[in-house]
GROMACS .gro file of C-alpha atoms in nm:
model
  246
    1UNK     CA    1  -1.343   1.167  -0.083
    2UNK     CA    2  -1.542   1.077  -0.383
    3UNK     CA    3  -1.487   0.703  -0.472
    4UNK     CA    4  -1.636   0.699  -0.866
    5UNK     CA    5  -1.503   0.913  -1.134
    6UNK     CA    6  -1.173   0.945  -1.060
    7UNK     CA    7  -0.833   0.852  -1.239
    8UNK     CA    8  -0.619   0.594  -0.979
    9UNK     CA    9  -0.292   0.470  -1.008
   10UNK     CA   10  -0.237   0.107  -0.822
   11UNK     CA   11   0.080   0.009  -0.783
   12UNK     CA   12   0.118  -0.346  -0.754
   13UNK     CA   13  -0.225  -0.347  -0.863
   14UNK     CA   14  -0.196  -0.696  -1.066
   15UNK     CA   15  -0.256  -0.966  -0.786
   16UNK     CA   16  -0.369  -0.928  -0.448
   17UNK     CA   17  -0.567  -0.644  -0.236
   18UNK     CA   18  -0.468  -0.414  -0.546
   19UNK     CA   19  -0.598  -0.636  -0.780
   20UNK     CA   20  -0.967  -0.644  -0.591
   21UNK     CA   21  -0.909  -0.252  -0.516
   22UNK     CA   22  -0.864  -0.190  -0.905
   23UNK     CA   23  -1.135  -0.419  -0.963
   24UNK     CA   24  -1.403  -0.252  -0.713
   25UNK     CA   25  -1.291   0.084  -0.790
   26UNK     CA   26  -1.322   0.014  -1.177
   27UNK     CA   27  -1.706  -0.105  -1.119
   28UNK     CA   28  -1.796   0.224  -0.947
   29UNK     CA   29  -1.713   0.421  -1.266
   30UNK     CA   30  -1.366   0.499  -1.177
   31UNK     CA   31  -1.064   0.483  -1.474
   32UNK     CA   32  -0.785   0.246  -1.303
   33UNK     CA   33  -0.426   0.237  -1.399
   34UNK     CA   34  -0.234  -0.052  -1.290
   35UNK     CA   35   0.152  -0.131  -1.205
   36UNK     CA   36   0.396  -0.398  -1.179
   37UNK     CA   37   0.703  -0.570  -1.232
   38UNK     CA   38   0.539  -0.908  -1.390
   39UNK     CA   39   0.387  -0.846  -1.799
   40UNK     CA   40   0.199  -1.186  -1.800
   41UNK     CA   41  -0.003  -1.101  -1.434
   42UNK     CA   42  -0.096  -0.770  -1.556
   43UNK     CA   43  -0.256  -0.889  -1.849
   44UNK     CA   44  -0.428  -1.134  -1.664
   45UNK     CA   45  -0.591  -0.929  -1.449
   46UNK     CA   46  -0.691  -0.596  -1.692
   47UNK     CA   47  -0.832  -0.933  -1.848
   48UNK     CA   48  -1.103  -0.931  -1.548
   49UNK     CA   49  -1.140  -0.590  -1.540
   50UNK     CA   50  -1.291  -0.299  -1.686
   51UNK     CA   51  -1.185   0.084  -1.773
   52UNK     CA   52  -0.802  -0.027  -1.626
   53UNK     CA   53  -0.505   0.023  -1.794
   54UNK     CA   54  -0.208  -0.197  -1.736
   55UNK     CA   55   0.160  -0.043  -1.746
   56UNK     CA   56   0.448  -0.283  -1.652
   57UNK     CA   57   0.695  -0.096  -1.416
   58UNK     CA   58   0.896  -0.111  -1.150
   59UNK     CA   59   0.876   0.096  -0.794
   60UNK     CA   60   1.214   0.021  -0.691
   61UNK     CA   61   1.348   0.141  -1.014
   62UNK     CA   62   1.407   0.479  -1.083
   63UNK     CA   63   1.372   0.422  -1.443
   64UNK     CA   64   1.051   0.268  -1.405
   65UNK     CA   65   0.940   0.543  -1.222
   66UNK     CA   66   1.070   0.844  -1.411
   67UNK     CA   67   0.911   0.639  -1.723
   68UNK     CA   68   0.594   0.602  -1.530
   69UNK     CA   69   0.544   0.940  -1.421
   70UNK     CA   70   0.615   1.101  -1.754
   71UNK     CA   71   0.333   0.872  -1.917
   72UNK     CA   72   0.090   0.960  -1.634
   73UNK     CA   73   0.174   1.356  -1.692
   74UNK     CA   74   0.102   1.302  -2.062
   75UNK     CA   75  -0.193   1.067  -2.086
   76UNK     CA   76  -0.379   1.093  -1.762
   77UNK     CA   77  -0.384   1.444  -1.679
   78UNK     CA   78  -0.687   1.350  -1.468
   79UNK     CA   79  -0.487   1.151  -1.196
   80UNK     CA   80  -0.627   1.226  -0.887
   81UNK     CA   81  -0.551   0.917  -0.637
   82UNK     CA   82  -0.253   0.726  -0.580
   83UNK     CA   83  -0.283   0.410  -0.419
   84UNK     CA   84   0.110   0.288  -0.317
   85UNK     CA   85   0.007  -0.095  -0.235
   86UNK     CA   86   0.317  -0.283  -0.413
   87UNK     CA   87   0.546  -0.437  -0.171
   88UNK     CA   88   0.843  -0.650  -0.107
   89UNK     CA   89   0.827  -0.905   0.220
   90UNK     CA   90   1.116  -1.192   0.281
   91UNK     CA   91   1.067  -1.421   0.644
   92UNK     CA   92   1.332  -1.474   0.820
   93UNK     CA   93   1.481  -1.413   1.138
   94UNK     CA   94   1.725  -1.192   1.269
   95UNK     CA   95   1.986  -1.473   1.340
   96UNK     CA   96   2.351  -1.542   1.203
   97UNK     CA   97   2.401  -1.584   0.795
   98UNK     CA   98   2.056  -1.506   0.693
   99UNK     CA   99   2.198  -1.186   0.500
  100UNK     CA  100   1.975  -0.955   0.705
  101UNK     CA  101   2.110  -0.661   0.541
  102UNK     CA  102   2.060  -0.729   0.188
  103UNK     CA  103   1.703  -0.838   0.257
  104UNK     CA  104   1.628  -0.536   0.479
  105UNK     CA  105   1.770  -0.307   0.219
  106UNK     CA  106   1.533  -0.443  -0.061
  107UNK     CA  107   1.258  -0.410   0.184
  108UNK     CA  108   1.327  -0.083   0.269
  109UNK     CA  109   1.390   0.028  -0.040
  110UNK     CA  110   1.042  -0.082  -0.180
  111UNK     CA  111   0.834  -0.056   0.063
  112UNK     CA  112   0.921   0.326   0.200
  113UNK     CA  113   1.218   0.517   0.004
  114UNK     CA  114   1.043   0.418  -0.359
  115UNK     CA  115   0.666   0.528  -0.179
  116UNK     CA  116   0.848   0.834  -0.109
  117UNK     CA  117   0.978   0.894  -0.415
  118UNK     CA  118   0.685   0.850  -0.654
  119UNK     CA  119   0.443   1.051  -0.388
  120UNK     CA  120   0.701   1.343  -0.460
  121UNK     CA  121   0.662   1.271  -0.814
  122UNK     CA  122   0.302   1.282  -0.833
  123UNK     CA  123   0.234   1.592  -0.600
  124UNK     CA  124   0.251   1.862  -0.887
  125UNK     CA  125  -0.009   1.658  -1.084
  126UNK     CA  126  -0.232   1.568  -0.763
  127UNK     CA  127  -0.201   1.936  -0.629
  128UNK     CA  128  -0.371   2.029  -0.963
  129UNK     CA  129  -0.688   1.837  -0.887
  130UNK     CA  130  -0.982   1.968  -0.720
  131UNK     CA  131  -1.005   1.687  -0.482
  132UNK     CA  132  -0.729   1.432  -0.425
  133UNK     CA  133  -0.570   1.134  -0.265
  134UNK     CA  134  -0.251   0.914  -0.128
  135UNK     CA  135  -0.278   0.610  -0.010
  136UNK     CA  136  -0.021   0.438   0.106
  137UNK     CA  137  -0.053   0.074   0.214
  138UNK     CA  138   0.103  -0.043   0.547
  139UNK     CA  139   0.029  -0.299   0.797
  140UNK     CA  140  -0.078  -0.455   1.121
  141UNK     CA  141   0.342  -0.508   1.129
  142UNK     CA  142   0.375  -0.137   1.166
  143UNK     CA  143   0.202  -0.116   1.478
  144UNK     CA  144   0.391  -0.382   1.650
  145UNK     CA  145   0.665  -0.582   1.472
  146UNK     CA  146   0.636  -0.996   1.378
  147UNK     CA  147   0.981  -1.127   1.437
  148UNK     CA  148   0.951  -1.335   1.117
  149UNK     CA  149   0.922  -1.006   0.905
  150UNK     CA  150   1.137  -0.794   1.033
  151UNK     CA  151   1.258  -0.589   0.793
  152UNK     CA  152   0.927  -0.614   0.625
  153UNK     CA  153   0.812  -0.468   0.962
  154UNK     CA  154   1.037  -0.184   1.004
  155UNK     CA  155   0.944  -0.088   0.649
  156UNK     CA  156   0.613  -0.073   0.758
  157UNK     CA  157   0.686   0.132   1.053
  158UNK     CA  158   0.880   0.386   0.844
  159UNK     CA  159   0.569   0.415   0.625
  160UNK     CA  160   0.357   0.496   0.906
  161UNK     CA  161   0.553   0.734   1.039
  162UNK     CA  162   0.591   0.935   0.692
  163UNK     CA  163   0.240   0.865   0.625
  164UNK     CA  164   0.122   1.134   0.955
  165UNK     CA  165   0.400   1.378   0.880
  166UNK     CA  166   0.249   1.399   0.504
  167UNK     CA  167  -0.089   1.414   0.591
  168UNK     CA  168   0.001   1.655   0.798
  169UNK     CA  169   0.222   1.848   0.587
  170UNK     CA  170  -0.071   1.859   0.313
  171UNK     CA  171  -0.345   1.928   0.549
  172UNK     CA  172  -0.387   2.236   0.418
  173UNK     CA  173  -0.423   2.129   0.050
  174UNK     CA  174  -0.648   1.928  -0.177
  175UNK     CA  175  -0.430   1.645  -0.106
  176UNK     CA  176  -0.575   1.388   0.129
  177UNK     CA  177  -0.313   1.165   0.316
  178UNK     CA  178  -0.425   0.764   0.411
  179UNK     CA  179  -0.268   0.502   0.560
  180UNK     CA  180  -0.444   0.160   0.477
  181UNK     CA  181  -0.304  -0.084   0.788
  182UNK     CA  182  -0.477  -0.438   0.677
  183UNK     CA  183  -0.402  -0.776   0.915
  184UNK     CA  184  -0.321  -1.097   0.772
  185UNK     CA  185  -0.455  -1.139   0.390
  186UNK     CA  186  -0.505  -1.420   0.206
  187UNK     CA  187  -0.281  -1.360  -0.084
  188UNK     CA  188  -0.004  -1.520  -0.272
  189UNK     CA  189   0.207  -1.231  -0.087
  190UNK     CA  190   0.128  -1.375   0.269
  191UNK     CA  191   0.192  -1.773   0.194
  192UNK     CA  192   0.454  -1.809   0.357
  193UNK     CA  193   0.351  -1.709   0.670
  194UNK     CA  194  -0.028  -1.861   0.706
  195UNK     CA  195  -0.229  -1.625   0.459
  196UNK     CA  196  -0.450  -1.902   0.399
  197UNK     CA  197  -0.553  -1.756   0.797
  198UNK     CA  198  -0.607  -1.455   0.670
  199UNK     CA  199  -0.867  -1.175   0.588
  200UNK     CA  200  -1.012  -1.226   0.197
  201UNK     CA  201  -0.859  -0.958   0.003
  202UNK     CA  202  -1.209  -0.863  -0.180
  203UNK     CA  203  -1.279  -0.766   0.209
  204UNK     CA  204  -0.993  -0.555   0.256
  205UNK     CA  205  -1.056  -0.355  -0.055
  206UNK     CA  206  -1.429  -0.338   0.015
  207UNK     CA  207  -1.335  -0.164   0.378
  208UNK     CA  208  -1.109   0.077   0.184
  209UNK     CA  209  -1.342   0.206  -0.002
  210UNK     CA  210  -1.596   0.257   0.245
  211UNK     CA  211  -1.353   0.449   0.453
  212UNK     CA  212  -1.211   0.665   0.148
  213UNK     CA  213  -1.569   0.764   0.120
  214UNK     CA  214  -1.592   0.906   0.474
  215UNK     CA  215  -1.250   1.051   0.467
  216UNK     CA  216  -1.135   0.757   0.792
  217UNK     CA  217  -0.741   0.851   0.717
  218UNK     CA  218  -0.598   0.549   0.924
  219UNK     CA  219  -0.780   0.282   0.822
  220UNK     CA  220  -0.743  -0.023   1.036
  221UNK     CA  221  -0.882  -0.320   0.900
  222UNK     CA  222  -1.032  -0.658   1.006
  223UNK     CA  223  -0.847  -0.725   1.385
  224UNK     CA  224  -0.656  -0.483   1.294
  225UNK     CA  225  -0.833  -0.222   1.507
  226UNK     CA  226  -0.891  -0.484   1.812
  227UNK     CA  227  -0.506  -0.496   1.817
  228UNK     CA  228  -0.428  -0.156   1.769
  229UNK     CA  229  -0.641  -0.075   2.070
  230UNK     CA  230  -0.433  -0.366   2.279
  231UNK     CA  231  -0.095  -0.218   2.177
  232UNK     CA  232  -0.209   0.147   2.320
  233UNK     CA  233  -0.295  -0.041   2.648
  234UNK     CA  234   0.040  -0.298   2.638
  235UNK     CA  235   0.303  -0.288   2.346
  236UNK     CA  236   0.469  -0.575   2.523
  237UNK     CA  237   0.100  -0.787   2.523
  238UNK     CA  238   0.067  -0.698   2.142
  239UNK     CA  239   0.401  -0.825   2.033
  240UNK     CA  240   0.361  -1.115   2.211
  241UNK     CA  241   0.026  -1.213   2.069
  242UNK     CA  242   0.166  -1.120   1.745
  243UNK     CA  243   0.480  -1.357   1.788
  244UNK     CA  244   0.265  -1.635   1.967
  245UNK     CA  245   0.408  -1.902   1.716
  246UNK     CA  246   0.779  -1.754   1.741
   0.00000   0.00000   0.00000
């Protein structure tokens, strides 16, 4: 996959690994479109960048979206890769009163059903292009679960699993399907649970790239790939050294 001259949508692309994916992406010649729900962190960061242009909206909201897709159709004709990297995570465990439900269902919601939805959205335009692109952002989680994330997990896992039944669906397209699965990031995002730990997220985009260049559809990240090899050898040894502080 060619990584300059290309139109990309980033959802969530204000803070973060989209934030350092928008700006890498805009420095190699590429026209960037970013997403999300906050006004004043989008301006902030098409501040910092260059050849990006910043659209407040909404995945989870099917307004958003319908609004968001019918500006794309109209002004960027030339959309050819989708990055899906906005998310929603809440830690807690699964343990009486913590409204489990309601936080799973937002989870859920954002992080697979609304990646669904806009991918659908977007296929007309993408099938148009000569060469194209999905990505859809997952996680270490959706190898093996963390028990403090566990809807954020299963959301994850969900994503996974639609991410290889559309690449493989569109295999015989111009659509190219990846999954980006990045560990723990040092992000705002990741706080909570000890992103300060974690991979920088100017390395995470900078990996991305590299493997949308050589067409490397599951992209495993950092440790990622060291744990992704232990969980094909013992799923119970990966959750436990994913759950050591549980």
């Amino acid at each position: 996959m060619k990584t300059s001259n290309n139109t990309v949508l980033i959802t969530g692309g204000g803070a973060g690994i989209g934030f350092q994916t928008a700006k890498l992406l805009s420095e190699k010649g590429n026209h960037v479109i970013i997403t999300g729900r906050n006004a004043g962190t989008l301006e902030k960061a098409a501040a910092q960048l260059k050849n990006v242009t910043a659209i407040v909206s909404d995945v989870s909201k099917e307004e958003d979206v319908n609004a968001l897709v019918k500006r794309l159709q109209a002004e960027f004709p030339a959309l050819n890769i989708v990055i899906n990297n906005a998310a929603a995570a809440e830690v807690y465990k699964l343990e009486a009163g913590v409204n489990a439900y309601a936080k799973a269902s937002h989870e859920i919601h954002t992080n697979f059903l609304s990646v669904i939805r806009l991918n659908e959205l977007l296929l007309p335009l993408l099938e148009k292009q000569a060469e194209s692109a999905i990505v859809n952002v997952s996680s270490i989680v959706a190898i093996s679960p963390g028990a403090r994330l566990p809807g954020y997990a299963a959301s994850k896992a969900a994503l996974h699993s639609y991410t290889q039944v559309l690449r493989h669906t569109l295999s015989a397209t111009n659509v190219k399907v990846f999954e980006l699965m990045p560990p723990l990031v040092n992000t705002e995002f990741s706080k909570e649970i000890g992103g300060e730990n974690g991979m920088p997220p100017a390395a995470v985009a900078a990996a991305f790239v590299e493997a949308l260049a050589t067409d490397n559809y599951e992209i495993h990240v950092g440790n990622t790939a060291d744990f992704y090899k232990l969980f094909l050898s013992s799923p119970a040894e990966a959750f436990k050294v994913l759950n050591t502080r549980e």
